[in-house]
Each structure stands twice: as structure tokens, then as C-alpha cells.
Amino acid sequence: MPVYKAPVEDTLFLLNDVFGIERYNNLPGFADASADVIEAVLGEGAKLCEEVLQPINYSGDQEGCTRHSDGRVTTPKGFKEAYEAYAGGGWIGLAMDPEYGGQGLPYTLGAVMNEYASAANMAFAMYPGLTMGAMAALYVHGSDEQKQTYLPKMIEGKWSGTMNLTEPHCGTDLGLLKTKAVPNGDGSYAITGTKIFISAGEQDITENIVHLVLARIEGAPAGTKGISLFVVPRNKLGLDGSVGANNGVSCGSIEHKMGIHGNATCVMNYEGAQGWLVGAENKGLNAMFVMMNEARLGVAIQGLAQSEVAYQNAVAYAKERLQGRALTGAKEPAKAADPIIVHPDVRRTLMSIRAFNEAARAFVLWNALKSDVAHRSGDAAERQAADDQLGLMTPVLKGVLTDVGFDNAVKAQQMFGGHGYIAETGVEQFVRDARIAMIYEGANGVQAMDLVGRKLGRDGGRAIMGFFNEVGGFLKDNAEDEALKPLLAPLQVSLGHLQQAAMWFMNNALARPDNAGAGATDFMHLLGLVSLGYMWAKMAKAAQEKLKAGADGATERMNAKLVTARFFMERSLPETAVHLARITAGADTTMALSAEQF
Ligand SMILES: Cc1cc2nc3c(=O)[nH]c(=O)nc-3n(C[C@H](O)[C@H](O)[C@H](O)COP(=O)(O)OP(=O)(O)OC[C@H]3O[C@@H](n4cnc5c(N)ncnc54)[C@H](O)[C@@H]3O)c2cc1C
């Protein structure tokens, strides 16, 4: 049976030693999160994930969700109780405003918990994850009344949330959406239409479901400029907030799909359902973007989480499975063969996953802290800089962490040989679950286009210039550090590749947009690699400093960090050269054949 242990020590190293979370104490909620509190909070979260969520991951996958003839949906055994434990532990409202019953703690801690929960049980973690995303949109764009009505119940775990964008004929291109909203004359709207692929659209976990639905008000302009956001509870609400009759919202069917079987993916029918506008008319995409940006970071975390849990299981197996002898002679002569972890190719695989996971975790937390700054700082310039970075990095996090997360789940599966292909070992579930993260919340190719087409040139390239300056500044400040030199030299080279690629787009993409489109995915991965390399440089510096200060019992872990940093710089980072070569090859061969020739 699969195993999972939340990487609490690694998280604490990042928060305390690499990013110095105490430096953020001036932000609301951070002063309450002292080092001791953080350790206790993460310890509790880890326990819930390891002891409650992980044990129902495999069974939840096997059992899946069931839709009954009356439209009700049953989730796998244990999910309802786990949700109660999750909400009861305060995890849904961890970072939410105390005015609505939240704890007001840093969003960053919520991101950590999201990693642990998604690694322990991704299908389950989507139920609270979507609820938190819906709460974020309501919190930013909802009226006071909407916030008072919905947020406390969602935080308590009584009601959940969903996001309804996709329709049968439109996924990426939301400008095509047809669901309509007709004013009822009393401030509410009648919502009619069909949404597909709605995660957690129906379930037996909470007493009500708060659907956030994109729809077009009668007479609104065509395309994305005519889309509005509505809050549509599945069940009508009494004046006292009690849950009443069905509100014209039903689940028509659920999908049979490759992974995340424990999460119901629903066709949702809205038949004159009563909904209320969230935010301004025709500005629905704007409002939904709050949810989508949070959800994209959440999906990025899913990529990391599946990579981490797959890695942990591959390591456990590689230490046990006896096959062949080490190239340098038997390591366990008393046994019939050595464990496969002695083989360099097995090591190469495990090290490449590990080097990614540790840097990806740092990359997530670095940006989660920026999100806290962007939303909580009182300093406008600080907020702006954090928001710039977050805007630039959101598609990179989503695209790179899920692409590589899936690749890593496959690599981990490979360590099991044929046994990895068999359901019983549980590792093939990680592969199946990881796959969706590359697709939903905007397919990764679309993330790459968002990066190159919108984010790169926005505000005269201010965000990417900020990143160049930060990494360049780090390289300069640490240029005399002899121990860091072998790590910084490859980072300098790769930063150069990134700058050349950005310059190449400036010179070649405006006149020929296909040049941007054909190189976008490579650019996303190139920026991702440099970001991960930068994370490794920061982690190596912090590890060195910790070692100098006596390491406080962490000598072995810090030495391992330094080795893993070198592995990444020597073996993963050089891929930036390949991405640059592909980008500068342009779109000629990519676009030359006619559609008929395919
Ligand atoms: C399990 C599951 C859960 C989901 N949960 C939700 C949910 O909760 N709420 C919700 O609203 N939706 C949800 N979705 C829908 C999901 O977000 C969409 O499937 C996704 O955004 C892609 O849309 P599509 O399937 O229509 O693909 P299409 O838009 O038809 O795109 C097909 C492919 O074409 C390419 N492509 C399309 N346009 C471009 C472009 N402009 N540039 C480059 N490449 C492009 C991409 O590679 C894409 O993969 C879910 C889907 C699944 C399968």
C-alpha cells in the first residue's frame, strides 16, 4: 500500500531559513504565526493528511463517485467524515478574514496545507480547494450581504463551492459561452444553461453547494466582454440562512474518467436557477480570475504534490526491491541481490525527481509569500512588485509544475518495473491523478501563451525585468562566495539563455506572432528552470549558513541539500540551452505544412 509523510521539516527550512518568514511580521496575520505556531499548525495539518486523507486515497480511487437516478451523487466512503475533520480543524478558513469566521493566518500556510492534502488525497483535496477558491472570489468581488450569507457557512464546512466556466462547445475560449441570465426584476437573475466538467458539482458531503457561474446577461455584448459572474446556491436559502428546496440546479451525469475518481466531475443543468450578480455586470471574467489565479496556484501545487508522493513511494520501493548487483560490487552480499537503489540509473531518476520537488516547493512558497504581500501589504509599491511577480509566475507555476509533476509520476512508476503498472501498488494512481493538472484551469499550452502573449510584455516588461534584476543581483552579491561558485556559474549561463530568449521574442514575435506561439511552451519551461535554479541557489546559501551556525541537528539534511543543489545545476538546468535553441528556431517548420498534410 502506498505511503505518504508530509515534508514538514523541509517546509520549515524554507519558511524559516530560506525566506525568513519572520521578516513579514508587519503583514496582517503574520505576527500571529510565530515559528512555534507555524510548526504546530503544520504538524497538525500533516497528521490530518497522513492519518485521515491518505488512508482513503486508494479506496476512494477504486470506489469512485456514484450518481443516482434522482441526480444525487455519493462520494467514496470516508470523504464526508474527512471533510468534517478538515473543516473542523479550521483548514478551510485558515487564511480567511476573521470577520467571517476565518483564522486570518498567512495564505502561505494554506498553500503548504494544500500540498500535503493534495499529496495525501488529490481527489479529496479538490472539495475544500474549490470551496476556498470560490470564497476568494466572493471575498474580493461579492457584496457585503453575499459575504455575510456565504462565507461563514463555507468556512464552517456546511456549504462547499464550485466554479462553473466550461460548456460543451467552449473550454479555453470562454467568449463563446451561452449560459444566459435573465433579470427577475427583484435584483436576482434566472440562470439557464448547461455546464460540463464541473468538479465537485454535486456531492453528499455538504448540505448546500455554492456554485459560481459564468453567464451572459440578455442583450450583453458577444465575446468575453459580455460575461458576468453569478452566485447560484444549489438549494434556496431561507431568510434565516436555512437550506430550502432545490433552486433549479441539477447534476445531469458524472464523467467516467482517467483519474481523480473520488472527485465528482459533473454535467450541471441550470433551469431558471435563481442567481445573484457577483461584482459588476459584464466583468465576470475579471471576478472569476480571482478564483482562477488562486486555482492555478492550487493546480500547480497538485503537480508538485503528485511528484512528491510518487517519489516517496518510489524511494521506499527502491530500498526494498532486490534485483542485480551494484556495478561496484555487492552492497548486500548476504542477500540474493542488492536493492535497486544501488543502480546509478535508479539514482539518476530519484535524484532528478527530488531535485525538482525541493525546488518546486520553494518556488510555490516564494510566490505564496508574494501573494500575501500583494493582498495584505500597506505599501503600494511593495504590493505592485509582488503582484507583478505573481502575474508573471502564475502560468509558469501552473504549466511547469504540472508538466514536470506528471513526468515525475511516470518516472517514479518506472522504478516499480511491471509492478508499477499494476493497480495494487497504487503508483499508477499518481500518474492518472497527475495528468488532469496539465489540462484543467487552462491547458498548459494556453498557460504558455498567456505568459508569452500577455505577461511578458505587460507594463513594458516590468515583471520580467524585475526577475532579471533579482536573480542578477543575487549572482552579483554572492559572486565571491567560493563554495557557491560551482552553483552560481550554471545559473548565470541559464539566466543568459532566458534573457536571449526574451530578446528574441521582442525582435521576432511582433512581426510574426507564430514565432511567439511556437516558442511559448519552451519559454515557459526555460523561465521555470531558471526560477527553480534560483530557488536552489537560495536554498544552498541558506543551507551553508545553517551548517556554519551548527545546523541544529540538521547537518545531514543540509549536506544533502547541497548535493541535490549541485545535481540540479549540473543535470537539470542545462536544459535551458535546448529550450533556447528551439525558441530561436522560430515557427517556420512548425507552421509550414498545411492542415491537409497532417
Ligand atoms: C476532470 C476535469 C475537471 C474539470 N473541472 C472543471 C471545473 O471545475 N470547472 C470548469 O469550469 N471546468 C472544469 N474543467 C474543464 C477544463 O478546465 C477544460 O477542459 C480545459 O480548460 C480545456 O478546455 P476544453 O476541454 O474545452 O479544450 P479546448 O479548449 O477545446 O482545447 C483543446 C486543446 O487545444 C489547445 N488549445 C486550445 N486553444 C488554444 C490556444 N488559444 N492556444 C494554444 N492552444 C490552444 C490546448 O492544447 C487544449 O488542450 C474540468 C475538466 C476535467 C477533464
XYZ file of C-alpha atoms and ligand atoms in Angstrom:
651
model
C 0.000 0.000 0.000
C 1.261 3.493 -0.797
C 2.820 5.630 1.910
C 2.982 9.382 2.475
C 4.782 11.524 5.005
C 4.284 15.281 4.817
C 7.666 17.023 4.346
C 7.248 19.305 7.368
C 10.989 19.698 8.092
C 11.653 20.747 4.525
C 8.801 23.260 4.625
C 10.085 24.731 7.886
C 13.583 25.053 6.423
C 12.114 27.029 3.520
C 9.883 29.263 5.612
C 12.413 29.972 8.364
C 15.868 29.680 6.825
C 15.397 30.421 3.135
C 12.615 33.009 3.079
C 12.843 34.292 6.672
C 9.095 34.406 7.217
C 9.573 36.498 10.368
C 10.537 39.384 8.059
C 6.879 39.560 7.023
C 5.649 40.208 10.555
C 4.329 43.626 9.589
C 1.649 41.977 7.404
C -1.742 41.244 8.984
C -1.886 37.691 10.298
C 1.867 37.083 10.183
C 2.617 38.293 13.704
C 0.274 35.558 14.970
C 2.260 32.990 13.004
C 5.394 32.741 15.143
C 7.878 29.950 14.394
C 6.305 27.807 17.133
C 2.781 28.398 15.866
C 3.802 27.537 12.312
C 5.475 24.334 13.439
C 2.411 23.342 15.467
C -0.018 24.228 12.662
C 1.931 22.289 10.044
C 2.369 19.355 12.407
C -1.396 19.166 12.907
C -2.016 19.510 9.180
C 0.483 16.764 8.425
C -1.223 14.453 10.900
C -4.652 15.001 9.327
C -3.266 14.347 5.848
C -1.272 11.271 6.832
C -3.851 9.687 9.122
C -7.212 10.698 7.643
C -6.822 11.685 3.984
C -4.121 9.313 2.751
C -5.779 6.108 4.018
C -8.854 6.840 1.844
C -6.928 7.805 -1.289
C -6.580 4.368 -2.866
C -10.013 3.178 -1.719
C -11.555 6.421 -2.984
C -9.956 5.818 -6.377
C -11.246 2.265 -6.519
C -14.745 3.159 -5.374
C -15.199 6.466 -7.231
C -18.366 8.547 -7.161
C -21.860 7.339 -7.997
C -24.720 9.314 -9.478
C -28.165 8.073 -8.521
C -31.258 8.281 -10.705
C -32.566 11.278 -8.752
C -29.381 13.242 -9.532
C -27.780 12.797 -6.113
C -24.102 11.924 -6.078
C -22.394 9.773 -3.482
C -18.704 10.308 -2.816
C -16.396 7.473 -1.689
C -16.565 6.074 1.818
C -14.889 8.308 4.361
C -14.882 11.516 2.285
C -17.751 13.152 4.183
C -16.165 12.442 7.564
C -12.782 13.612 6.271
C -14.338 16.890 5.096
C -15.848 17.394 8.532
C -12.449 16.807 10.108
C -10.825 19.177 7.599
C -13.342 21.962 8.235
C -13.422 21.223 11.962
C -9.654 21.687 12.105
C -10.117 25.199 10.710
C -8.301 24.440 7.459
C -10.910 25.867 5.099
C -10.848 29.260 6.797
C -7.147 29.194 7.691
C -6.289 32.341 5.722
C -9.776 33.861 5.651
C -10.809 37.105 7.284
C -11.733 36.544 10.964
C -14.791 38.750 10.361
C -16.345 35.754 8.614
C -15.033 33.095 10.941
C -11.605 32.568 9.371
C -8.310 32.485 11.241
C -6.613 35.226 9.229
C -3.329 33.302 9.092
C -0.987 33.695 6.090
C -2.206 32.315 2.781
C 1.269 30.788 2.533
C 0.385 28.311 5.288
C -2.750 27.417 3.358
C -0.570 26.681 0.320
C 1.565 24.340 2.426
C -1.512 22.506 3.676
C -2.760 22.281 0.116
C 0.445 20.481 -0.866
C 0.136 17.975 1.962
C -3.572 17.376 1.354
C -3.162 17.039 -2.429
C -0.312 14.573 -1.976
C -2.301 12.559 0.535
C -5.508 12.559 -1.498
C -5.810 14.834 -4.524
C -9.416 13.940 -5.355
C -10.488 14.779 -1.811
C -8.422 17.977 -1.564
C -10.327 19.413 -4.515
C -13.532 19.696 -2.444
C -12.091 22.146 0.108
C -9.771 23.607 -2.563
C -12.639 24.706 -4.800
C -14.538 25.980 -1.781
C -11.567 28.169 -0.852
C -11.304 29.448 -4.437
C -14.995 30.354 -4.505
C -14.616 32.093 -1.153
C -11.703 34.134 -2.516
C -13.817 35.391 -5.442
C -16.765 36.217 -3.156
C -14.476 37.928 -0.681
C -12.954 40.221 -3.309
C -15.955 40.859 -5.561
C -19.045 39.902 -3.546
C -21.335 42.408 -1.810
C -21.293 42.641 1.986
C -24.558 40.730 2.059
C -23.154 37.952 -0.136
C -20.075 37.685 2.041
C -22.184 37.508 5.207
C -24.510 34.946 3.640
C -21.975 32.544 2.199
C -18.516 32.837 3.737
C -19.219 31.750 7.334
C -21.099 28.636 6.176
C -18.353 27.735 3.731
C -15.644 28.245 6.334
C -17.578 26.063 8.761
C -17.710 23.337 6.134
C -21.519 23.328 5.951
C -21.556 24.553 2.328
C -18.985 23.982 -0.407
C -18.061 25.953 -3.534
C -17.512 25.252 -7.228
C -16.525 27.111 -10.375
C -18.687 26.805 -13.494
C -16.993 28.028 -16.637
C -16.860 25.205 -19.161
C -19.687 24.421 -21.593
C -19.862 21.668 -24.199
C -18.700 23.947 -27.021
C -16.307 26.146 -25.013
C -13.447 25.478 -22.663
C -10.434 27.614 -23.487
C -12.428 30.159 -25.483
C -14.902 31.373 -22.878
C -16.048 34.156 -25.178
C -18.277 31.526 -26.805
C -20.267 30.741 -23.691
C -24.054 30.611 -23.975
C -25.477 30.166 -20.473
C -27.893 33.039 -20.077
C -29.049 35.222 -17.226
C -32.412 36.963 -17.358
C -33.259 39.641 -14.761
C -36.098 38.553 -12.453
C -36.934 42.162 -11.621
C -36.080 41.737 -7.931
C -32.320 42.090 -8.259
C -31.807 38.404 -8.940
C -31.427 36.595 -12.277
C -32.784 33.389 -13.769
C -29.814 31.328 -14.933
C -30.335 28.801 -17.711
C -27.732 26.650 -19.446
C -25.530 23.586 -19.266
C -22.058 23.470 -17.800
C -19.812 20.455 -18.192
C -16.811 19.040 -16.334
C -17.744 20.806 -13.092
C -15.563 19.461 -10.316
C -17.432 18.762 -7.095
C -20.610 19.982 -8.850
C -22.702 17.574 -6.803
C -21.792 15.559 -3.710
C -23.151 14.210 -0.442
C -20.598 15.960 1.735
C -22.158 19.348 2.497
C -25.755 20.449 2.976
C -25.587 23.073 0.230
C -23.323 23.877 -2.727
C -22.473 27.432 -3.725
C -21.961 27.493 -7.478
C -20.132 30.399 -9.046
C -21.417 30.503 -12.602
C -20.326 32.488 -15.643
C -23.288 33.531 -17.780
C -24.314 36.163 -20.280
C -27.000 38.673 -19.307
C -29.634 39.039 -22.022
C -28.503 41.661 -24.514
C -24.880 41.696 -23.271
C -22.112 42.090 -25.881
C -20.799 38.960 -27.591
C -17.414 37.539 -26.587
C -15.611 37.869 -23.269
C -16.826 41.458 -22.758
C -20.381 40.247 -22.138
C -19.752 37.679 -19.422
C -20.945 38.135 -15.848
C -20.414 36.109 -12.685
C -23.284 34.824 -10.564
C -23.573 33.089 -7.249
C -26.138 30.315 -7.524
C -26.820 28.152 -4.470
C -27.962 24.632 -5.276
C -30.675 24.938 -2.662
C -32.663 28.070 -1.987
C -31.898 29.901 1.218
C -34.431 30.923 3.829
C -34.207 34.415 5.313
C -32.513 32.904 8.352
C -29.936 31.206 6.106
C -31.644 27.816 6.341
C -31.390 25.485 3.359
C -34.619 25.099 1.417
C -35.869 23.465 -1.778
C -33.784 22.861 -4.880
C -33.065 26.028 -6.855
C -33.337 24.594 -10.383
C -29.789 23.214 -10.255
C -29.170 19.558 -11.019
C -26.405 17.158 -11.911
C -27.277 15.532 -15.260
C -24.465 12.985 -15.188
C -20.950 12.415 -13.932
C -17.928 11.617 -16.082
C -16.069 8.300 -16.067
C -12.515 9.468 -16.264
C -8.806 8.620 -16.118
C -8.087 9.766 -12.546
C -9.294 11.742 -9.515
C -12.117 9.222 -9.279
C -13.074 10.408 -5.813
C -13.975 13.830 -7.141
C -17.295 14.051 -8.993
C -16.918 15.710 -12.406
C -20.452 16.794 -13.252
C -22.641 17.980 -16.062
C -24.619 20.735 -14.355
C -28.005 21.855 -15.606
C -29.331 25.267 -14.641
C -33.023 25.622 -15.371
C -34.050 29.124 -14.437
C -31.992 28.839 -11.259
C -32.044 31.954 -9.133
C -28.640 33.625 -9.077
C -27.175 36.936 -7.963
C -24.578 39.014 -9.733
C -21.109 38.983 -8.176
C -19.184 42.158 -8.978
C -20.079 44.349 -11.925
C -22.188 43.401 -14.935
C -20.096 42.097 -17.851
C -16.976 41.978 -15.657
C -17.443 38.342 -14.763
C -14.141 37.133 -16.124
C -12.377 39.712 -14.013
C -14.121 38.435 -10.900
C -13.609 34.799 -11.862
C -9.903 35.499 -12.370
C -9.525 35.875 -8.616
C -10.730 32.303 -8.300
C -8.815 31.118 -11.349
C -5.495 32.606 -10.227
C -5.871 31.020 -6.831
C -6.953 27.789 -8.501
C -3.953 27.882 -10.870
C -1.574 28.070 -7.945
C -3.599 25.260 -6.382
C -3.243 23.152 -9.531
C 0.499 23.884 -9.657
C 0.643 22.544 -6.110
C -1.180 19.396 -7.266
C 1.654 18.802 -9.754
C 4.253 19.112 -7.005
C 2.141 17.009 -4.637
C 1.798 14.065 -7.035
C 5.501 14.272 -7.828
C 6.307 14.196 -4.102
C 4.051 11.290 -3.145
C 5.181 9.300 -6.198
C 8.813 9.987 -5.254
C 8.331 8.888 -1.648
C 6.829 5.601 -2.783
C 9.488 5.035 -5.421
C 12.213 5.579 -2.818
C 10.577 3.114 -0.420
C 10.321 0.525 -3.189
C 13.868 1.099 -4.456
C 15.236 0.395 -0.989
C 13.342 -2.904 -0.754
C 13.272 -4.410 -4.214
C 16.229 -6.758 -4.741
C 17.478 -7.036 -8.327
C 21.018 -7.362 -9.680
C 24.243 -6.262 -8.113
C 25.827 -2.837 -7.790
C 28.344 -2.050 -10.569
C 30.993 -1.584 -7.876
C 30.378 -4.994 -6.253
C 27.711 -6.450 -3.971
C 26.404 -3.996 -1.382
C 24.337 -6.574 0.474
C 26.209 -9.847 -0.139
C 24.122 -11.753 2.399
C 21.040 -11.209 0.262
C 20.205 -12.783 -3.080
C 20.669 -9.417 -4.777
C 21.154 -5.742 -3.944
C 18.236 -3.320 -3.590
C 17.718 -1.455 -6.846
C 18.665 1.856 -5.218
C 22.326 0.865 -5.796
C 21.966 1.262 -9.583
C 23.116 4.637 -10.954
C 20.188 4.824 -13.351
C 17.736 4.362 -10.487
C 19.619 7.024 -8.529
C 19.550 9.361 -11.533
C 15.781 9.018 -11.707
C 15.212 9.511 -7.997
C 17.625 12.431 -7.791
C 16.023 14.225 -10.718
C 12.580 13.971 -9.072
C 13.931 15.010 -5.689
C 15.842 17.975 -7.115
C 12.669 19.159 -8.801
C 10.392 18.632 -5.796
C 12.508 20.544 -3.323
C 12.953 23.488 -5.686
C 9.306 23.420 -6.749
C 8.238 23.580 -3.099
C 10.462 26.632 -2.670
C 9.060 28.160 -5.875
C 5.497 27.704 -4.593
C 6.248 29.225 -1.195
C 8.221 32.126 -2.666
C 5.166 33.020 -4.739
C 2.656 32.269 -1.988
C 4.502 34.819 0.157
C 4.245 37.285 -2.738
C 0.517 36.622 -2.792
C 0.324 37.509 0.893
C 2.293 40.688 0.242
C 0.135 41.568 -2.776
C -3.054 41.192 -0.744
C -2.001 42.356 2.710
C 0.813 44.912 2.498
C 0.047 48.524 3.320
C 2.813 49.698 0.973
C 1.543 50.297 -2.563
C 4.945 49.845 -4.217
C 5.511 46.576 -2.386
C 2.054 45.346 -3.391
C 2.689 46.285 -7.002
C 6.035 44.477 -7.169
C 4.553 41.357 -5.580
C 1.588 41.448 -7.926
C 3.899 41.834 -10.936
C 5.808 38.724 -9.961
C 2.692 36.737 -9.196
C 1.156 37.643 -12.549
C 4.300 36.600 -14.382
C 4.850 33.413 -12.429
C 1.281 32.061 -12.182
C 1.316 30.493 -15.689
C 4.869 29.229 -15.091
C 3.912 27.594 -11.822
C 0.800 26.050 -13.340
C 2.435 24.868 -16.569
C 5.848 23.753 -15.357
C 4.908 22.149 -12.048
C 2.122 20.106 -13.641
C 4.080 19.109 -16.787
C 7.065 18.003 -14.744
C 4.884 16.680 -11.929
C 3.254 14.274 -14.365
C 6.615 13.296 -15.921
C 7.927 12.618 -12.444
C 4.940 10.456 -11.520
C 5.750 8.381 -14.637
C 9.436 8.248 -13.694
C 8.516 7.078 -10.190
C 6.214 4.453 -11.696
C 9.155 3.232 -13.784
C 11.051 2.428 -10.569
C 8.426 -0.231 -9.823
C 9.009 -2.050 -13.103
C 5.964 -4.116 -14.088
C 4.551 -3.764 -10.594
C 4.099 -0.055 -11.252
C 1.642 -0.883 -13.996
C -0.498 -2.929 -11.629
C -3.205 -1.076 -9.728
C -2.415 -2.721 -6.384
C 0.854 -0.877 -5.817
C -1.014 2.423 -6.007
C 1.654 4.205 -8.024
C -0.313 4.162 -11.274
C -2.992 6.185 -9.484
C -0.488 9.008 -9.032
C 0.144 9.021 -12.786
C -3.575 9.074 -13.571
C -4.341 11.728 -10.969
C -1.435 13.952 -12.010
C -2.498 14.001 -15.659
C -5.545 16.265 -15.259
C -3.490 19.052 -13.715
C -1.874 19.672 -17.122
C -5.311 20.179 -18.663
C -7.739 21.968 -16.373
C -7.500 25.557 -15.193
C -6.331 26.373 -18.707
C -4.386 23.740 -20.652
C -0.622 24.141 -20.302
C -0.165 25.300 -23.890
C -2.603 28.093 -23.118
C -0.672 28.966 -19.956
C 2.443 29.304 -22.091
C 0.593 31.652 -24.457
C -0.647 33.688 -21.508
C 2.964 34.051 -20.371
C 4.444 34.998 -23.723
C 1.484 36.811 -25.239
C 0.302 38.789 -22.219
C 2.541 38.648 -19.184
C 5.974 39.085 -20.754
C 5.363 42.433 -22.398
C 2.865 43.828 -19.862
C 3.808 47.276 -18.476
C 6.857 47.421 -20.718
C 8.176 44.098 -19.431
C 8.330 45.377 -15.840
C 7.763 41.960 -14.229
C 10.378 40.025 -16.197
C 12.864 42.873 -15.773
C 12.203 42.689 -12.025
C 13.013 38.961 -12.135
C 16.207 39.515 -14.164
C 17.289 42.154 -11.660
C 16.562 39.960 -8.662
C 18.436 36.901 -9.968
C 21.226 39.043 -11.429
C 21.519 40.856 -8.092
C 21.762 37.577 -6.187
C 24.505 36.345 -8.536
C 26.450 39.574 -8.109
C 26.082 39.743 -4.332
C 27.336 36.172 -3.933
C 29.990 36.188 -6.654
C 32.843 35.996 -4.122
C 31.413 33.029 -2.228
C 33.809 30.227 -3.213
C 31.506 27.444 -2.035
C 28.565 28.791 -4.029
C 30.566 29.429 -7.210
C 30.017 25.981 -8.780
C 26.285 26.517 -8.375
C 26.104 30.105 -9.495
C 28.088 29.691 -12.717
C 25.452 27.446 -14.376
C 22.680 29.731 -13.122
C 24.416 32.694 -14.737
C 24.580 30.806 -18.047
C 20.904 29.853 -17.892
C 19.844 33.369 -16.946
C 21.688 34.450 -20.102
C 19.650 31.928 -22.126
C 16.448 33.342 -20.682
C 17.445 36.907 -21.486
C 18.396 35.934 -25.047
C 15.037 34.195 -25.488
C 13.101 37.239 -24.220
C 15.114 39.465 -26.548
C 14.475 37.100 -29.459
C 10.726 37.345 -28.882
C 10.956 41.139 -28.765
C 12.701 41.148 -32.120
C 10.800 38.364 -33.858
C 7.349 37.877 -32.383
C 5.626 41.193 -33.012
C 6.018 40.954 -36.761
C 5.243 37.239 -36.739
C 3.041 36.110 -33.816
C 3.514 32.432 -34.733
C 7.107 32.803 -33.570
C 5.766 33.541 -30.097
C 3.204 30.731 -30.252
C 5.719 28.130 -31.447
C 8.229 29.018 -28.731
C 5.823 29.686 -25.858
C 5.993 26.300 -24.132
C 9.793 26.304 -24.361
C 9.893 29.785 -22.885
C 7.612 28.742 -20.032
C 9.932 25.829 -19.211
C 13.037 27.977 -19.663
C 11.702 30.541 -17.176
C 10.634 27.673 -14.912
C 14.114 26.140 -14.945
C 15.820 29.445 -14.171
C 13.330 30.054 -11.356
C 13.985 26.599 -9.914
C 17.739 27.178 -10.322
C 17.380 30.455 -8.438
C 15.481 28.617 -5.696
C 18.339 26.124 -5.470
C 20.878 28.934 -5.205
C 18.897 30.481 -2.346
C 18.454 27.112 -0.629
C 22.162 26.297 -0.961
C 23.113 29.632 0.561
C 20.710 29.077 3.472
C 21.977 25.500 3.946
C 25.578 26.698 4.039
C 24.714 29.333 6.606
C 22.830 26.813 8.713
C 25.810 24.447 8.598
C 28.163 27.251 9.645
C 25.853 28.055 12.548
C 25.985 24.446 13.779
C 22.962 23.152 11.837
C 20.957 22.398 14.995
C 20.781 18.670 14.313
C 20.206 19.115 10.595
C 23.769 18.556 9.330
C 22.918 15.520 7.244
C 19.843 17.191 5.742
C 21.754 20.372 4.912
C 24.605 18.432 3.317
C 22.058 16.527 1.266
C 20.588 19.879 0.180
C 23.970 20.984 -1.102
C 24.438 17.743 -3.058
C 20.931 17.995 -4.520
C 21.586 21.625 -5.472
C 24.666 20.536 -7.424
C 22.719 17.736 -9.084
C 20.092 20.212 -10.280
C 22.651 22.696 -11.575
C 24.677 20.007 -13.362
C 21.901 17.840 -14.749
C 18.573 19.699 -14.942
C 19.428 23.345 -15.502
C 21.483 22.795 -18.711
C 18.185 22.018 -20.471
C 17.763 25.796 -20.804
C 20.135 25.631 -23.810
C 17.781 23.236 -25.616
C 14.770 25.470 -24.945
C 16.654 28.489 -26.273
C 17.646 26.608 -29.431
C 14.026 25.626 -30.055
C 12.720 29.149 -29.444
C 15.197 30.769 -31.799
C 14.426 28.183 -34.497
C 11.168 30.125 -34.892
C 7.890 28.937 -36.340
C 8.996 28.042 -39.879
C 8.960 24.260 -39.736
C 6.231 24.195 -37.093
C 3.767 26.014 -39.337
C 4.950 25.083 -42.835
C 2.690 22.080 -43.538
C -0.911 22.753 -44.493
C -3.651 21.311 -42.228
C -4.398 18.779 -45.004
C -0.850 17.448 -44.821
C -1.363 16.251 -41.235
C -11.650 16.260 -14.648
C -11.958 17.635 -15.097
C -12.332 18.597 -14.168
C -12.656 19.887 -14.588
N -13.120 20.798 -13.669
C -13.650 21.984 -14.122
C -14.360 22.853 -13.241
O -14.460 22.605 -12.033
N -14.921 23.964 -13.755
C -14.848 24.285 -15.072
O -15.389 25.291 -15.480
N -14.168 23.483 -15.941
C -13.576 22.344 -15.489
N -12.915 21.509 -16.349
C -12.770 21.910 -17.752
C -11.343 22.292 -18.097
O -10.966 23.472 -17.455
C -11.259 22.358 -19.627
O -11.387 21.029 -20.110
C -9.974 22.978 -20.104
O -9.922 24.345 -19.779
C -9.787 22.841 -21.617
O -10.953 23.172 -22.306
P -11.522 22.155 -23.402
O -11.589 20.813 -22.777
O -12.755 22.714 -23.961
O -10.401 22.117 -24.506
P -10.289 23.081 -25.780
O -10.489 24.491 -25.372
O -11.145 22.541 -26.851
O -8.777 22.896 -26.166
C -8.237 21.661 -26.664
C -6.739 21.778 -26.734
O -6.420 22.764 -27.718
C -5.335 23.560 -27.327
N -5.729 24.969 -27.383
C -6.971 25.495 -27.396
N -6.932 26.832 -27.522
C -5.644 27.175 -27.611
C -4.938 28.410 -27.763
N -5.587 29.582 -27.820
N -3.587 28.377 -27.803
C -2.921 27.230 -27.718
N -3.536 26.020 -27.589
C -4.868 26.001 -27.522
C -4.929 23.104 -25.924
O -3.821 22.234 -26.037
C -6.106 22.297 -25.443
O -5.671 21.246 -24.605
C -12.544 20.235 -15.948
C -12.127 19.271 -16.874
C -11.865 17.994 -16.468
C -11.490 16.977 -17.506
